[in-house]
Amino acid sequence: MKRIFSGIQPSGTLTLGNYLGAMTHFVDLQEDHESFFCIVDQHAITVPQDRLALRKNILSLAALYIAVGLDPKKATLFIQSEVPAHAQLGWMMQCVSYIGELERMTQFKDKSDGQEGVSSALLTYPPLMAADILLYNTDIVPVGEDQKQHLELTRNLAERFNHKYNDIFTIPEVRIPKQGARIMSLTDPLKKMSKSNPNPKSYISMLDEPAVIKKKIKSAVTDSDPEIRYDEKEKPGISNLLTIYSLCSRKTIEELTKDYQGIGYGQFKEDTADAVIARLKPIQDRYHELIDSEELHSILDEGKDHAHHTAQKMLKKAEKAMGLGRKR
Ligand code: AQP
């Protein structure tokens, strides 16, 4: 059985982008893959986080993973900082990374742009991400489009390590969904939807109340031409809403464009909001059952033990290959 690994940062409440671009695919993949899903809290602290909010977001993310349908009997769910092998191999991967290649990462450029006092960890986060993936002999990494560049770097670092030290790492493949790989911001459809965007109108949180979802979608930026058709260049706002509507209703974009011929944006937005609300409702209900439960903690405890056991084997191999510690 092939192995998959993917992580999500607890850097805010998850957005519809995280759900449609990543999480929903995890649920399908767990059926026929050995799966590891990680709450990458060490990635989240590469930018400032409020300590209490971070703690809350970690548990909230764990509850969401289960609420969307992740089955702890089939998949391992754990918190990155609870498995020390991640930081340990992360350091070793930094030692095979070049500053130049890290500086070329688009996400580093975006997140550091105009900021004062950028942490060095923002630059070195991709080698930690490489470690996350390589520790589990991962075959496939399901992610949204924005992570493609980091995945390419992971493959390069793994190949470099294998070539320089010993051939121990599996070279992972990236799996990007055909539709929904880049859900765009509602206020600026040329930018991706992001949970850490300071403007909450730009994203739909997976825990937003129905009235809030309606309001956000109604005020989503579109264009003045009334035709509803998919055209990312000319009509990025409407194309984004069509993608969201299609994925939430499981109707194709072709079907939707036919259904909405001659119908105005107002009705289209109303129905898009209803489709999103209907899709999120069972997830939100399950989330509220789980969030304060002991069940959630036992799932994370079991996940930690299993992940630790698995990761430790690869960590030892990597240490041996690099000559760290003692030979006994
Ligand atoms: N807008 C998006 N459309 C499709 N997929 C997306 N993902 C993120 N945004 C979109 C995918 O969600 C997974 C988890 O992402 P992450 O939390 O680890 O970090 P990110 O990619 O940086 O996501 P955010 O929401 O933008 O977080 P912040 O704001 O903290 O940086 C990944 O598979 C990602 O591709």
Short mmCIF file of C-alpha atoms and ligand atoms in Angstrom, two decimals:
data_model
loop_
_atom_site.label_atom_id
_atom_site.label_comp_id
_atom_site.label_asym_id
_atom_site.label_seq_id
_atom_site.Cartn_x
_atom_site.Cartn_y
_atom_site.Cartn_z
CA MET A 1 0.00 0.00 0.00
CA LYS A 2 1.37 3.43 -0.92
CA ARG A 3 1.94 5.99 1.79
CA ILE A 4 0.64 9.52 1.89
CA PHE A 5 1.61 12.40 4.16
CA SER A 6 0.16 15.89 4.34
CA GLY A 7 0.16 18.69 6.88
CA ILE A 8 -1.88 21.76 7.68
CA GLN A 9 -0.77 24.74 9.75
CA PRO A 10 -2.87 25.69 12.78
CA SER A 11 -2.38 29.34 11.88
CA GLY A 12 -6.07 30.24 12.07
CA THR A 13 -9.42 28.57 11.49
CA LEU A 14 -9.31 26.55 8.30
CA THR A 15 -10.78 28.10 5.18
CA LEU A 16 -12.88 26.67 2.42
CA GLY A 17 -9.63 26.76 0.39
CA ASN A 18 -7.88 24.42 2.81
CA TYR A 19 -10.92 22.16 2.75
CA LEU A 20 -11.53 22.00 -1.01
CA GLY A 21 -7.86 22.09 -2.00
CA ALA A 22 -6.54 19.61 0.54
CA MET A 23 -8.69 18.09 3.28
CA THR A 24 -11.48 16.70 1.17
CA HIS A 25 -8.92 14.67 -0.82
CA PHE A 26 -7.37 13.24 2.35
CA VAL A 27 -10.67 11.58 3.12
CA ASP A 28 -10.77 9.81 -0.26
CA LEU A 29 -7.10 8.86 -0.16
CA GLN A 30 -7.22 7.27 3.31
CA GLU A 31 -9.28 4.40 1.83
CA ASP A 32 -6.43 2.90 -0.15
CA HIS A 33 -3.28 4.51 1.25
CA GLU A 34 -1.42 4.27 4.50
CA SER A 35 -2.00 7.81 5.66
CA PHE A 36 -0.26 10.27 7.99
CA PHE A 37 -1.88 13.64 8.60
CA CYS A 38 -0.06 16.21 10.62
CA ILE A 39 -0.93 19.42 12.42
CA VAL A 40 2.22 21.37 11.64
CA ASP A 41 2.38 23.70 14.62
CA GLN A 42 6.13 24.23 14.24
CA HIS A 43 5.47 25.70 10.80
CA ALA A 44 2.85 28.02 12.26
CA ILE A 45 5.39 29.68 14.60
CA THR A 46 7.55 30.84 11.68
CA VAL A 47 5.34 33.94 11.91
CA PRO A 48 4.22 35.42 15.25
CA GLN A 49 1.35 33.54 16.92
CA ASP A 50 -0.59 34.27 20.06
CA ARG A 51 0.18 31.38 22.44
CA LEU A 52 -3.41 30.77 23.57
CA ALA A 53 -4.83 31.15 20.07
CA LEU A 54 -2.27 28.67 18.74
CA ARG A 55 -3.20 26.08 21.37
CA LYS A 56 -6.86 26.57 20.49
CA ASN A 57 -6.20 26.33 16.75
CA ILE A 58 -4.26 23.08 17.16
CA LEU A 59 -7.21 21.31 18.79
CA SER A 60 -9.66 22.97 16.46
CA LEU A 61 -7.71 21.68 13.46
CA ALA A 62 -7.60 18.18 14.95
CA ALA A 63 -11.38 18.25 15.42
CA LEU A 64 -11.85 19.47 11.85
CA TYR A 65 -9.68 16.68 10.44
CA ILE A 66 -11.99 14.14 12.13
CA ALA A 67 -15.16 16.11 11.36
CA VAL A 68 -14.49 16.08 7.60
CA GLY A 69 -14.32 12.30 7.72
CA LEU A 70 -10.79 11.29 8.59
CA ASP A 71 -11.01 7.89 10.26
CA PRO A 72 -8.41 7.42 13.02
CA LYS A 73 -8.62 3.65 12.47
CA LYS A 74 -7.41 4.13 8.90
CA ALA A 75 -5.22 7.23 9.19
CA THR A 76 -2.70 8.53 11.71
CA LEU A 77 -3.42 12.05 12.97
CA PHE A 78 -0.78 13.77 15.08
CA ILE A 79 0.82 17.06 16.14
CA GLN A 80 4.23 17.84 14.65
CA SER A 81 5.81 19.25 17.85
CA GLU A 82 4.87 16.06 19.73
CA VAL A 83 7.13 13.99 17.48
CA PRO A 84 10.67 15.39 17.97
CA ALA A 85 12.06 13.55 14.95
CA HIS A 86 10.56 16.30 12.75
CA ALA A 87 12.72 19.06 14.22
CA GLN A 88 15.72 16.72 14.35
CA LEU A 89 15.56 15.70 10.69
CA GLY A 90 14.54 19.27 9.84
CA TRP A 91 17.92 20.46 11.08
CA MET A 92 19.70 17.83 9.01
CA MET A 93 17.73 18.88 5.91
CA GLN A 94 18.74 22.50 6.53
CA CYS A 95 22.33 21.30 6.38
CA VAL A 96 21.80 20.05 2.82
CA SER A 97 19.83 23.14 1.70
CA TYR A 98 21.33 26.22 0.06
CA ILE A 99 20.31 29.72 1.13
CA GLY A 100 19.84 30.74 -2.52
CA GLU A 101 17.25 28.05 -3.24
CA LEU A 102 15.35 28.88 -0.04
CA GLU A 103 15.29 32.58 -0.91
CA ARG A 104 13.68 31.71 -4.24
CA MET A 105 10.59 30.22 -2.58
CA THR A 106 7.54 32.29 -3.51
CA GLN A 107 5.91 31.80 -0.12
CA PHE A 108 9.03 33.16 1.62
CA LYS A 109 9.02 36.18 -0.66
CA ASP A 110 5.29 36.79 -0.09
CA LYS A 111 5.35 36.34 3.67
CA SER A 112 8.53 38.36 4.25
CA ASP A 113 7.65 41.15 1.82
CA GLY A 114 7.53 44.49 3.64
CA GLN A 115 7.88 42.84 7.07
CA GLU A 116 10.38 43.93 9.68
CA GLY A 117 12.28 41.33 11.68
CA VAL A 118 11.54 38.34 9.44
CA SER A 119 12.39 35.15 11.37
CA SER A 120 15.12 32.92 9.96
CA ALA A 121 12.63 30.06 10.33
CA LEU A 122 10.45 31.59 7.65
CA LEU A 123 13.36 30.99 5.31
CA THR A 124 14.18 27.51 6.62
CA TYR A 125 10.63 26.22 6.83
CA PRO A 126 10.84 24.26 3.53
CA PRO A 127 13.63 21.95 4.83
CA LEU A 128 11.45 21.24 7.89
CA MET A 129 8.58 20.48 5.53
CA ALA A 130 10.91 18.16 3.60
CA ALA A 131 11.72 16.39 6.86
CA ASP A 132 8.02 16.03 7.70
CA ILE A 133 7.46 14.21 4.43
CA LEU A 134 10.67 12.19 4.18
CA LEU A 135 10.40 10.76 7.71
CA TYR A 136 7.48 8.60 6.63
CA ASN A 137 8.83 7.14 3.39
CA THR A 138 6.04 9.07 1.73
CA ASP A 139 5.06 8.14 -1.82
CA ILE A 140 2.42 10.81 -2.40
CA VAL A 141 1.81 14.27 -0.92
CA PRO A 142 -1.70 15.63 -1.58
CA VAL A 143 -1.61 19.44 -1.41
CA GLY A 144 -3.04 22.57 -3.01
CA GLU A 145 -1.28 24.35 -5.86
CA ASP A 146 0.57 26.79 -3.53
CA GLN A 147 2.70 23.99 -2.09
CA LYS A 148 3.99 22.73 -5.46
CA GLN A 149 7.26 24.67 -5.25
CA HIS A 150 7.99 23.38 -1.72
CA LEU A 151 7.37 19.86 -2.92
CA GLU A 152 9.83 20.29 -5.77
CA LEU A 153 12.38 21.44 -3.23
CA THR A 154 11.62 18.43 -1.03
CA ARG A 155 12.33 16.13 -3.98
CA ASN A 156 15.59 17.96 -4.72
CA LEU A 157 16.73 17.80 -1.10
CA ALA A 158 15.89 14.10 -0.88
CA GLU A 159 17.80 13.36 -4.08
CA ARG A 160 20.75 15.45 -2.90
CA PHE A 161 20.86 13.64 0.44
CA ASN A 162 20.54 10.20 -1.19
CA HIS A 163 23.35 11.04 -3.59
CA LYS A 164 25.67 12.61 -1.01
CA TYR A 165 25.18 10.24 1.96
CA ASN A 166 23.11 7.12 1.41
CA ASP A 167 20.12 6.19 -0.67
CA ILE A 168 17.57 6.14 2.16
CA PHE A 169 14.76 8.51 1.19
CA THR A 170 11.78 7.72 -1.01
CA ILE A 171 11.32 10.53 -3.54
CA PRO A 172 7.73 11.72 -3.00
CA GLU A 173 5.29 12.68 -5.72
CA VAL A 174 3.01 15.67 -5.43
CA ARG A 175 -0.74 15.17 -5.98
CA ILE A 176 -2.61 18.37 -6.85
CA PRO A 177 -6.38 18.19 -7.44
CA LYS A 178 -7.67 19.01 -10.92
CA GLN A 179 -10.31 21.34 -9.54
CA GLY A 180 -10.11 23.47 -6.38
CA ALA A 181 -6.31 23.45 -6.12
CA ARG A 182 -6.36 27.23 -5.76
CA ILE A 183 -9.47 28.72 -4.24
CA MET A 184 -9.16 32.48 -4.47
CA SER A 185 -9.80 35.28 -2.02
CA LEU A 186 -13.34 36.68 -2.05
CA THR A 187 -12.10 40.26 -1.83
CA ASP A 188 -9.25 39.90 -4.33
CA PRO A 189 -9.84 36.96 -6.69
CA LEU A 190 -6.29 37.26 -8.05
CA LYS A 191 -4.87 36.14 -4.69
CA LYS A 192 -5.39 32.77 -3.03
CA MET A 193 -7.75 32.42 -0.10
CA SER A 194 -5.64 32.31 3.07
CA LYS A 195 -6.56 31.74 6.70
CA SER A 196 -4.02 34.26 7.97
CA ASN A 197 -5.35 37.10 5.79
CA PRO A 198 -6.16 39.92 8.23
CA ASN A 199 -9.44 40.65 6.40
CA PRO A 200 -11.99 37.94 7.38
CA LYS A 201 -14.20 38.96 4.41
CA SER A 202 -11.53 37.52 2.11
CA TYR A 203 -12.14 33.94 3.24
CA ILE A 204 -14.88 31.58 4.33
CA SER A 205 -13.88 29.85 7.50
CA MET A 206 -15.02 26.24 7.84
CA LEU A 207 -16.72 27.29 11.08
CA ASP A 208 -18.49 30.40 9.80
CA GLU A 209 -22.19 30.64 10.68
CA PRO A 210 -24.64 30.44 7.70
CA ALA A 211 -25.49 34.16 7.94
CA VAL A 212 -21.79 35.08 7.82
CA ILE A 213 -21.21 32.83 4.79
CA LYS A 214 -24.16 34.48 2.99
CA LYS A 215 -22.84 37.95 3.75
CA LYS A 216 -19.30 37.15 2.62
CA ILE A 217 -20.40 35.52 -0.64
CA LYS A 218 -22.87 38.33 -1.39
CA SER A 219 -20.09 40.88 -1.05
CA ALA A 220 -17.54 38.80 -2.99
CA VAL A 221 -15.77 40.85 -5.67
CA THR A 222 -17.01 40.00 -9.18
CA ASP A 223 -17.33 42.15 -12.33
CA SER A 224 -19.93 44.29 -14.04
CA ASP A 225 -20.67 42.03 -17.02
CA PRO A 226 -23.70 39.95 -15.94
CA GLU A 227 -22.83 36.70 -17.74
CA ILE A 228 -22.02 33.67 -15.59
CA ARG A 229 -19.22 31.77 -17.28
CA TYR A 230 -15.85 30.31 -16.36
CA ASP A 231 -13.01 32.57 -17.47
CA GLU A 232 -10.16 32.94 -14.99
CA LYS A 233 -8.59 35.87 -16.83
CA GLU A 234 -11.62 38.02 -17.64
CA LYS A 235 -13.88 36.91 -14.78
CA PRO A 236 -11.71 35.67 -11.89
CA GLY A 237 -14.33 36.40 -9.20
CA ILE A 238 -17.18 34.55 -10.94
CA SER A 239 -14.82 31.70 -11.94
CA ASN A 240 -13.82 31.29 -8.30
CA LEU A 241 -17.45 31.21 -7.17
CA LEU A 242 -18.26 28.70 -9.93
CA THR A 243 -15.44 26.45 -8.68
CA ILE A 244 -16.67 26.74 -5.09
CA TYR A 245 -20.30 26.12 -6.08
CA SER A 246 -19.35 23.18 -8.29
CA LEU A 247 -17.22 21.48 -5.62
CA CYS A 248 -19.77 22.05 -2.86
CA SER A 249 -22.78 20.91 -4.90
CA ARG A 250 -20.94 18.24 -6.91
CA LYS A 251 -22.44 19.70 -10.12
CA THR A 252 -20.02 20.36 -12.95
CA ILE A 253 -19.12 23.89 -14.00
CA GLU A 254 -20.72 23.18 -17.41
CA GLU A 255 -24.00 22.23 -15.73
CA LEU A 256 -23.91 25.34 -13.58
CA THR A 257 -23.18 27.72 -16.46
CA LYS A 258 -26.16 26.21 -18.32
CA ASP A 259 -28.44 26.46 -15.29
CA TYR A 260 -27.54 30.11 -14.73
CA GLN A 261 -27.89 31.40 -18.28
CA GLY A 262 -29.78 34.69 -18.13
CA ILE A 263 -29.88 34.63 -14.33
CA GLY A 264 -28.23 37.49 -12.43
CA TYR A 265 -25.31 37.43 -10.03
CA GLY A 266 -27.61 38.01 -7.02
CA GLN A 267 -29.39 34.65 -7.37
CA PHE A 268 -26.15 32.89 -8.33
CA LYS A 269 -24.42 34.17 -5.20
CA GLU A 270 -27.39 33.23 -3.02
CA ASP A 271 -27.34 29.65 -4.36
CA THR A 272 -23.54 29.41 -4.08
CA ALA A 273 -23.83 30.40 -0.42
CA ASP A 274 -26.56 27.77 0.14
CA ALA A 275 -24.35 25.08 -1.42
CA VAL A 276 -21.42 26.05 0.83
CA ILE A 277 -23.64 26.14 3.94
CA ALA A 278 -25.11 22.71 3.12
CA ARG A 279 -21.63 21.24 2.57
CA LEU A 280 -20.23 22.64 5.81
CA LYS A 281 -23.24 21.94 8.07
CA PRO A 282 -22.53 18.24 8.88
CA ILE A 283 -18.83 19.07 9.37
CA GLN A 284 -19.66 21.87 11.79
CA ASP A 285 -22.10 19.64 13.73
CA ARG A 286 -19.50 16.90 14.15
CA TYR A 287 -16.85 19.49 15.03
CA HIS A 288 -18.95 20.79 17.94
CA GLU A 289 -19.40 17.26 19.29
CA LEU A 290 -15.67 16.64 19.18
CA ILE A 291 -14.02 19.87 20.20
CA ASP A 292 -14.18 19.46 23.98
CA SER A 293 -14.12 15.66 24.02
CA GLU A 294 -11.65 13.25 25.54
CA GLU A 295 -12.02 11.25 22.31
CA LEU A 296 -10.02 13.91 20.48
CA HIS A 297 -7.14 13.67 22.95
CA SER A 298 -7.03 9.87 22.72
CA ILE A 299 -6.93 10.06 18.90
CA LEU A 300 -4.00 12.50 19.11
CA ASP A 301 -2.20 10.38 21.74
CA GLU A 302 -2.46 7.27 19.62
CA GLY A 303 -1.43 9.21 16.53
CA LYS A 304 1.62 10.60 18.32
CA ASP A 305 2.78 7.13 19.40
CA HIS A 306 2.37 5.62 15.96
CA ALA A 307 3.99 8.57 14.18
CA HIS A 308 6.88 8.63 16.67
CA HIS A 309 7.55 4.92 16.23
CA THR A 310 7.53 5.20 12.42
CA ALA A 311 9.56 8.42 12.24
CA GLN A 312 12.21 7.23 14.65
CA LYS A 313 13.30 4.47 12.23
CA MET A 314 13.98 6.94 9.43
CA LEU A 315 15.64 9.42 11.77
CA LYS A 316 18.12 6.75 12.88
CA LYS A 317 18.90 5.87 9.26
CA ALA A 318 19.51 9.54 8.41
CA GLU A 319 21.74 10.06 11.46
CA LYS A 320 23.71 6.99 10.53
CA ALA A 321 24.06 8.16 6.94
CA MET A 322 25.37 11.56 8.05
CA GLY A 323 27.60 10.16 10.79
CA LEU A 324 25.86 11.79 13.74
CA GLY A 325 26.26 10.40 17.26
CA ARG A 326 28.08 7.18 18.06
CA LYS A 327 28.24 3.79 16.37
CA ARG A 328 27.43 1.07 18.93
N1 AQP B 1 -6.67 28.84 -1.30
C1 AQP B 1 -6.37 27.55 -1.33
N2 AQP B 1 -6.89 26.76 -2.30
C2 AQP B 1 -6.58 25.44 -2.33
N3 AQP B 1 -5.77 24.83 -1.43
C3 AQP B 1 -5.25 25.58 -0.46
N4 AQP B 1 -4.43 25.30 0.57
C4 AQP B 1 -4.18 26.44 1.27
N5 AQP B 1 -4.84 27.47 0.73
C5 AQP B 1 -5.51 26.98 -0.36
C6 AQP B 1 -3.91 23.98 0.86
O1 AQP B 1 -4.27 23.67 2.21
C7 AQP B 1 -3.24 22.85 2.78
C8 AQP B 1 -2.84 23.40 4.11
O2 AQP B 1 -2.19 24.63 3.95
P1 AQP B 1 -1.35 25.23 5.15
O3 AQP B 1 -2.26 25.59 6.24
O4 AQP B 1 -0.31 24.29 5.56
O5 AQP B 1 -0.62 26.49 4.62
P2 AQP B 1 -0.90 27.41 3.42
O6 AQP B 1 -0.79 26.64 2.17
O7 AQP B 1 0.00 28.59 3.57
O8 AQP B 1 -2.43 27.81 3.68
P3 AQP B 1 -3.02 29.17 4.19
O9 AQP B 1 -4.47 28.96 4.51
O10 AQP B 1 -2.70 30.25 3.21
O11 AQP B 1 -2.25 29.40 5.54
P4 AQP B 1 -1.46 30.66 6.01
O12 AQP B 1 -2.39 31.81 5.77
O13 AQP B 1 -1.18 30.43 7.47
O14 AQP B 1 -0.21 30.74 5.19
C9 AQP B 1 -2.10 22.81 1.78
O15 AQP B 1 -2.17 21.59 1.08
C10 AQP B 1 -2.39 23.96 0.87
O16 AQP B 1 -1.88 23.75 -0.43
#
